[in-house]
Short mmCIF file of N, CA and C in Angstrom, two decimals:
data_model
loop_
_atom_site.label_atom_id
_atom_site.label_comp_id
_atom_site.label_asym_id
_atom_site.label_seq_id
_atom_site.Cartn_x
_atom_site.Cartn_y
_atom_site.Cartn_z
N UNK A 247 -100.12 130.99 51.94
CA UNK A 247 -99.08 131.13 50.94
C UNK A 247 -99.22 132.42 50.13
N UNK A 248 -100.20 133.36 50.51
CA UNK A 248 -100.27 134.63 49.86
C UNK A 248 -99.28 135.60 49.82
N UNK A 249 -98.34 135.47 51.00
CA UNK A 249 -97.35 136.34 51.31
C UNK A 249 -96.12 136.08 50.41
N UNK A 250 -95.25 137.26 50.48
CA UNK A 250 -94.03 136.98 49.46
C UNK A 250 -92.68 136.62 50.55
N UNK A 251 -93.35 136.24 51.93
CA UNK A 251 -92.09 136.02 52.74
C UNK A 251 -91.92 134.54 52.44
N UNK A 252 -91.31 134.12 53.05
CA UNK A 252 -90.45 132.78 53.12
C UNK A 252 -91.60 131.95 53.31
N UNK A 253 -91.91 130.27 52.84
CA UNK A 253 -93.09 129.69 53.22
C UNK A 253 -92.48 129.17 54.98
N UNK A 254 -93.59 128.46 55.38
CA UNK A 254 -92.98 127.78 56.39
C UNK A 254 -93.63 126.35 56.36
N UNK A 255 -92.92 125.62 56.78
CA UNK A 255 -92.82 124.13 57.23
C UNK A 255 -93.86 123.76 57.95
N UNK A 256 -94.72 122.86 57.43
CA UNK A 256 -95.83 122.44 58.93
C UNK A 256 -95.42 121.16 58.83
N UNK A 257 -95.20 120.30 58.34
CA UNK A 257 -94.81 118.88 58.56
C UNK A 257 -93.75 118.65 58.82
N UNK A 258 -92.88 118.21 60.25
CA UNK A 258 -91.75 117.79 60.31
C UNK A 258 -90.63 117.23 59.47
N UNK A 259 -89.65 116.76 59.71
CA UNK A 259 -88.92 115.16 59.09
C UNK A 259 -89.41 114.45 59.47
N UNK A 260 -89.74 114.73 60.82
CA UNK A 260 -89.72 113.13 61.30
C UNK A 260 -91.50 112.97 60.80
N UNK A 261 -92.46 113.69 60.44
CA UNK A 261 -93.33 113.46 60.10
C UNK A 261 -93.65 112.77 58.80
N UNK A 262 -92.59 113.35 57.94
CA UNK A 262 -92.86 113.17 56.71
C UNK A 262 -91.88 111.51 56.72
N UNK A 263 -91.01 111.44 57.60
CA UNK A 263 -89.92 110.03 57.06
C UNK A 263 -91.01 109.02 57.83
N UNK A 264 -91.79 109.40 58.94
CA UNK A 264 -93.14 108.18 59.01
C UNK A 264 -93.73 107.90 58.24
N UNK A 265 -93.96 108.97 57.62
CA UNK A 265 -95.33 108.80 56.26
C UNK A 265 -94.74 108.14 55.22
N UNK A 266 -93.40 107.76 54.81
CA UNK A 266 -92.60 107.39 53.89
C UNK A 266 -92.74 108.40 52.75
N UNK A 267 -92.57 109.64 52.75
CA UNK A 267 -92.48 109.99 51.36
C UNK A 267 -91.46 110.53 50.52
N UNK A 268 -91.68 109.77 49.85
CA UNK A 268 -90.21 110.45 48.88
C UNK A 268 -89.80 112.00 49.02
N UNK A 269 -88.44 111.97 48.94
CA UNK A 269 -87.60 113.41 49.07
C UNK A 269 -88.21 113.93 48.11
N UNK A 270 -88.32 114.10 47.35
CA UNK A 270 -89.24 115.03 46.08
C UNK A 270 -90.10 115.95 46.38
N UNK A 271 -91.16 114.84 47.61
CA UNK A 271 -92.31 115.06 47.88
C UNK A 271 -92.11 116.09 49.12
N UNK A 272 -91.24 116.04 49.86
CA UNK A 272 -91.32 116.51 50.90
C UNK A 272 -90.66 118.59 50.86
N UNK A 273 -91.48 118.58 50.43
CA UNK A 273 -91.70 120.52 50.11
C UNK A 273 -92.84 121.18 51.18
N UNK A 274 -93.45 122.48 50.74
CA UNK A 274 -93.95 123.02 51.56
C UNK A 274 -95.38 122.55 51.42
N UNK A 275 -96.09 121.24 50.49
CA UNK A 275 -97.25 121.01 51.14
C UNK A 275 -96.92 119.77 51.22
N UNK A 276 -96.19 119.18 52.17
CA UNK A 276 -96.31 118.14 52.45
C UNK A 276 -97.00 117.80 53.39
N UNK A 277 -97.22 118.55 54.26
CA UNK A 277 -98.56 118.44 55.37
C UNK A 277 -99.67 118.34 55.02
N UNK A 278 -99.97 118.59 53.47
CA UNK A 278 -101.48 118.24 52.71
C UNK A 278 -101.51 116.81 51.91
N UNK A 279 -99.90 116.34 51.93
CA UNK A 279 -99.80 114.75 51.39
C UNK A 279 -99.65 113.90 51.77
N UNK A 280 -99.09 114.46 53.11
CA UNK A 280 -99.57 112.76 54.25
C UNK A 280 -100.95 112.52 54.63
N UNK A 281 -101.71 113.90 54.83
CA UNK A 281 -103.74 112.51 54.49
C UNK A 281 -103.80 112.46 53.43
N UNK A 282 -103.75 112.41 52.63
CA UNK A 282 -103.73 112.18 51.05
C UNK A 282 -103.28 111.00 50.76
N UNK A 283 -102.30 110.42 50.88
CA UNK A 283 -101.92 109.73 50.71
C UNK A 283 -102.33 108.63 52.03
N UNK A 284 -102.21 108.58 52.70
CA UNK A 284 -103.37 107.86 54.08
C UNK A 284 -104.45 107.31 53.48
N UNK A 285 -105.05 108.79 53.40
CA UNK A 285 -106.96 108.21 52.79
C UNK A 285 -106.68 107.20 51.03
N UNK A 286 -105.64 108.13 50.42
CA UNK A 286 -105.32 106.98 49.17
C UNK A 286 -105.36 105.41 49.94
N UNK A 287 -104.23 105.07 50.64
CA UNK A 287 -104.02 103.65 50.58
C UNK A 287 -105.44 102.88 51.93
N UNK A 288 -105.75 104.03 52.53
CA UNK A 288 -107.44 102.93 52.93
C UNK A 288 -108.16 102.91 52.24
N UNK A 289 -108.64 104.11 50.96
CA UNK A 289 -109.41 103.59 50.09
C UNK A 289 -108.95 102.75 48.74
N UNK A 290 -107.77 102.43 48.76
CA UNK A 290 -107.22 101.66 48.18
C UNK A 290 -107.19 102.16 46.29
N UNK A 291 -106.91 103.50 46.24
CA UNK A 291 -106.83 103.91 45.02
C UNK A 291 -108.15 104.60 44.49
N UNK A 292 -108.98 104.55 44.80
CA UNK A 292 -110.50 104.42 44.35
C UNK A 292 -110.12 106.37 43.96
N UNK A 293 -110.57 106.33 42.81
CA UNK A 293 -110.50 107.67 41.98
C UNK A 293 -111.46 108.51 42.48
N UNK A 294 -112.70 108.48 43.13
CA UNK A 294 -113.87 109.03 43.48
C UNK A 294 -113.60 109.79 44.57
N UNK A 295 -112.55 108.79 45.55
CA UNK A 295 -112.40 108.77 47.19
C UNK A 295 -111.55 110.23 47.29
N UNK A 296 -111.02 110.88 48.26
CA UNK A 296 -110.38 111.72 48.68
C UNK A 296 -109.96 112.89 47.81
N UNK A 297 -110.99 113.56 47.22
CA UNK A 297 -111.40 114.21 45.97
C UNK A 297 -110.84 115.69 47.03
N UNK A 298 -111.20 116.11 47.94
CA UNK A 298 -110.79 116.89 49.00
C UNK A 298 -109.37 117.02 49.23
N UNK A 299 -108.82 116.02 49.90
CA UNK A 299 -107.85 116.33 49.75
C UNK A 299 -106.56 116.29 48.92
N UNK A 300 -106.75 115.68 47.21
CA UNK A 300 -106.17 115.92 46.51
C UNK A 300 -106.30 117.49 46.18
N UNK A 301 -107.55 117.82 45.90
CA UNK A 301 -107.46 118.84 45.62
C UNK A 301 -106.74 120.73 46.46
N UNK A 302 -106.65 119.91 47.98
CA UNK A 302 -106.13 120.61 48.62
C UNK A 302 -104.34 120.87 47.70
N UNK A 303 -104.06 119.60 47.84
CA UNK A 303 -102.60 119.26 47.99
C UNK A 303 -102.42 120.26 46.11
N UNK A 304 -103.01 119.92 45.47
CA UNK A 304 -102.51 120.53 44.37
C UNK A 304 -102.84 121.96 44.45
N UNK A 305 -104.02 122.50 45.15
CA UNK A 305 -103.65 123.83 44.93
C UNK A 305 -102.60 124.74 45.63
N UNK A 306 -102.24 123.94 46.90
CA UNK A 306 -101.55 124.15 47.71
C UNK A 306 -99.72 123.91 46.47
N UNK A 307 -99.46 122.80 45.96
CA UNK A 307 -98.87 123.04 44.78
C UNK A 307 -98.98 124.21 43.71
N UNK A 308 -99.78 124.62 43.21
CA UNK A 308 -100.02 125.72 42.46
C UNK A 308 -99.52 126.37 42.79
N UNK A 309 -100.13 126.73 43.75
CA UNK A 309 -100.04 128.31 44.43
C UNK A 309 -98.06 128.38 44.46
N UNK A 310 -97.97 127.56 45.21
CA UNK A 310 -95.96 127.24 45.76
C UNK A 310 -95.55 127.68 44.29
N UNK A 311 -95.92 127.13 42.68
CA UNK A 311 -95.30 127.11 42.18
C UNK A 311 -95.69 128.77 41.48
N UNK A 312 -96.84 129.17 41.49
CA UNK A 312 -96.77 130.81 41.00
C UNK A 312 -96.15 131.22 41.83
N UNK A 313 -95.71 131.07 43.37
CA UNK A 313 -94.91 131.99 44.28
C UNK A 313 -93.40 132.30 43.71
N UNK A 314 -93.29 130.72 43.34
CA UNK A 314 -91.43 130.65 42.81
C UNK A 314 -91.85 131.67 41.35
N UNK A 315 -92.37 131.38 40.68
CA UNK A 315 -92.52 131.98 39.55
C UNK A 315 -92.46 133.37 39.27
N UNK A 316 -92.96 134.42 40.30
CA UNK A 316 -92.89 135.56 40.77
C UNK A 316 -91.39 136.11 41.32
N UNK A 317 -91.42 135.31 42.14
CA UNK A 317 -89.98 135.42 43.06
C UNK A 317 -88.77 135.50 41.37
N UNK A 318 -89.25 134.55 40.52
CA UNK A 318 -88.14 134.32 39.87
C UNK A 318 -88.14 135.91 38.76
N UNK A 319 -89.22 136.09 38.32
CA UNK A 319 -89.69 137.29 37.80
C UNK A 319 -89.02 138.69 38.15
N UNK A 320 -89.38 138.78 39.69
CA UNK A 320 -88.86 140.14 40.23
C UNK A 320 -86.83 140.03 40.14
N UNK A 321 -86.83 138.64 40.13
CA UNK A 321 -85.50 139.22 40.61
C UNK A 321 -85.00 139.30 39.07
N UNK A 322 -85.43 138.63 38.08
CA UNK A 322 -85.23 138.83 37.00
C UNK A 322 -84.82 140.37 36.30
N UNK A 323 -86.19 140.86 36.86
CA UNK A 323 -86.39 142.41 36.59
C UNK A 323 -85.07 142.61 37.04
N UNK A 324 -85.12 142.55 38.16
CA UNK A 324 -83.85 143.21 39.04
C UNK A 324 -82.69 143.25 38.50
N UNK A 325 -82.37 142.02 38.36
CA UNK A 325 -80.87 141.76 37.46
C UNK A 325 -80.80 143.05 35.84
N UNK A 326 -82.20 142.43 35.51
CA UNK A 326 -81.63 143.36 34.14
C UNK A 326 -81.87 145.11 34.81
N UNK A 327 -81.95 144.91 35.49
CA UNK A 327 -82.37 146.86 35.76
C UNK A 327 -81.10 147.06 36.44
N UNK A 328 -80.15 146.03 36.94
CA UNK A 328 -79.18 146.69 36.91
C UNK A 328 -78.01 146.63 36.24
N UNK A 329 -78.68 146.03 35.39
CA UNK A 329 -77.32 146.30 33.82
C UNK A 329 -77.32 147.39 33.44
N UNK A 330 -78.90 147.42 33.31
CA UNK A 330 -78.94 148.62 32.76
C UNK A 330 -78.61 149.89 33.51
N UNK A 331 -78.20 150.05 34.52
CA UNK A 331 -77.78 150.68 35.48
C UNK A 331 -76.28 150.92 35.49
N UNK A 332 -75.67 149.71 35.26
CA UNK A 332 -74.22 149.67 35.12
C UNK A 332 -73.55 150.11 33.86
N UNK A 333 -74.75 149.79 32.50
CA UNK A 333 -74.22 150.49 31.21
C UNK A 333 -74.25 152.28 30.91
N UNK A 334 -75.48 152.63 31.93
CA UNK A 334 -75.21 154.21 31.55
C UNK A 334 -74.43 154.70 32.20
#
C-alpha cells in the first residue's frame, strides 16, 4: 500500500460474501479480516488470541486511511492552485 496508484483487491466477493462480512467491512483489507475474524470465532473472543492478525488488519487500515488522506490533500492543493490560477 506504499504506492500512490490505485489499491488492489485480494479478496474476492465471493470470498468475502462466504466469510459473511458486512459491506462496510469489505474494503481493501479485507483479505486481512477474514482470518481474523476465523481465528476470532475458534478462539471464541479470547482478547490474548490472534494478537497477529488483528494487528495486521489495522495497520493494513491505517495505512488505507493515510493513503485517502494524502490523496485528499494533493488534490486539495490542486483545486486551490487553480483558483488561484484562474484569479490572476
Amino acid at each position: 500500500m506504499a504506492s500512490d496508484g490505485p489499491p488492489e483487491m485480494i479478496a474476492t466477493q465471493k470470498e468475502m460474501a462466504e466469510a459473511k462480512l458486512p459491506l462496510g467491512y469489505r474494503d481493501y483489507c479485507a483479505h486481512l479480516l477474514i482470518p481474523l475474524n476465523k481465528c476470532r470465532t475458534e478462539t471464541w473472543y479470547l482478547p490474548w488470541k490472534c494478537e497477529d492478525e488483528k494487528h495486521s488488519w489495522e495497520k493494513c487500515q491505517y495505512e488505507d486511511y493515510m493513503k485517502r488522506m494524502r490523496l485528499l490533500e494533493k488534490q486539495k492543493k490542486k483545486e486551490e492552485q487553480s483558483k488561484l490560477e484562474n484569479k490572476v
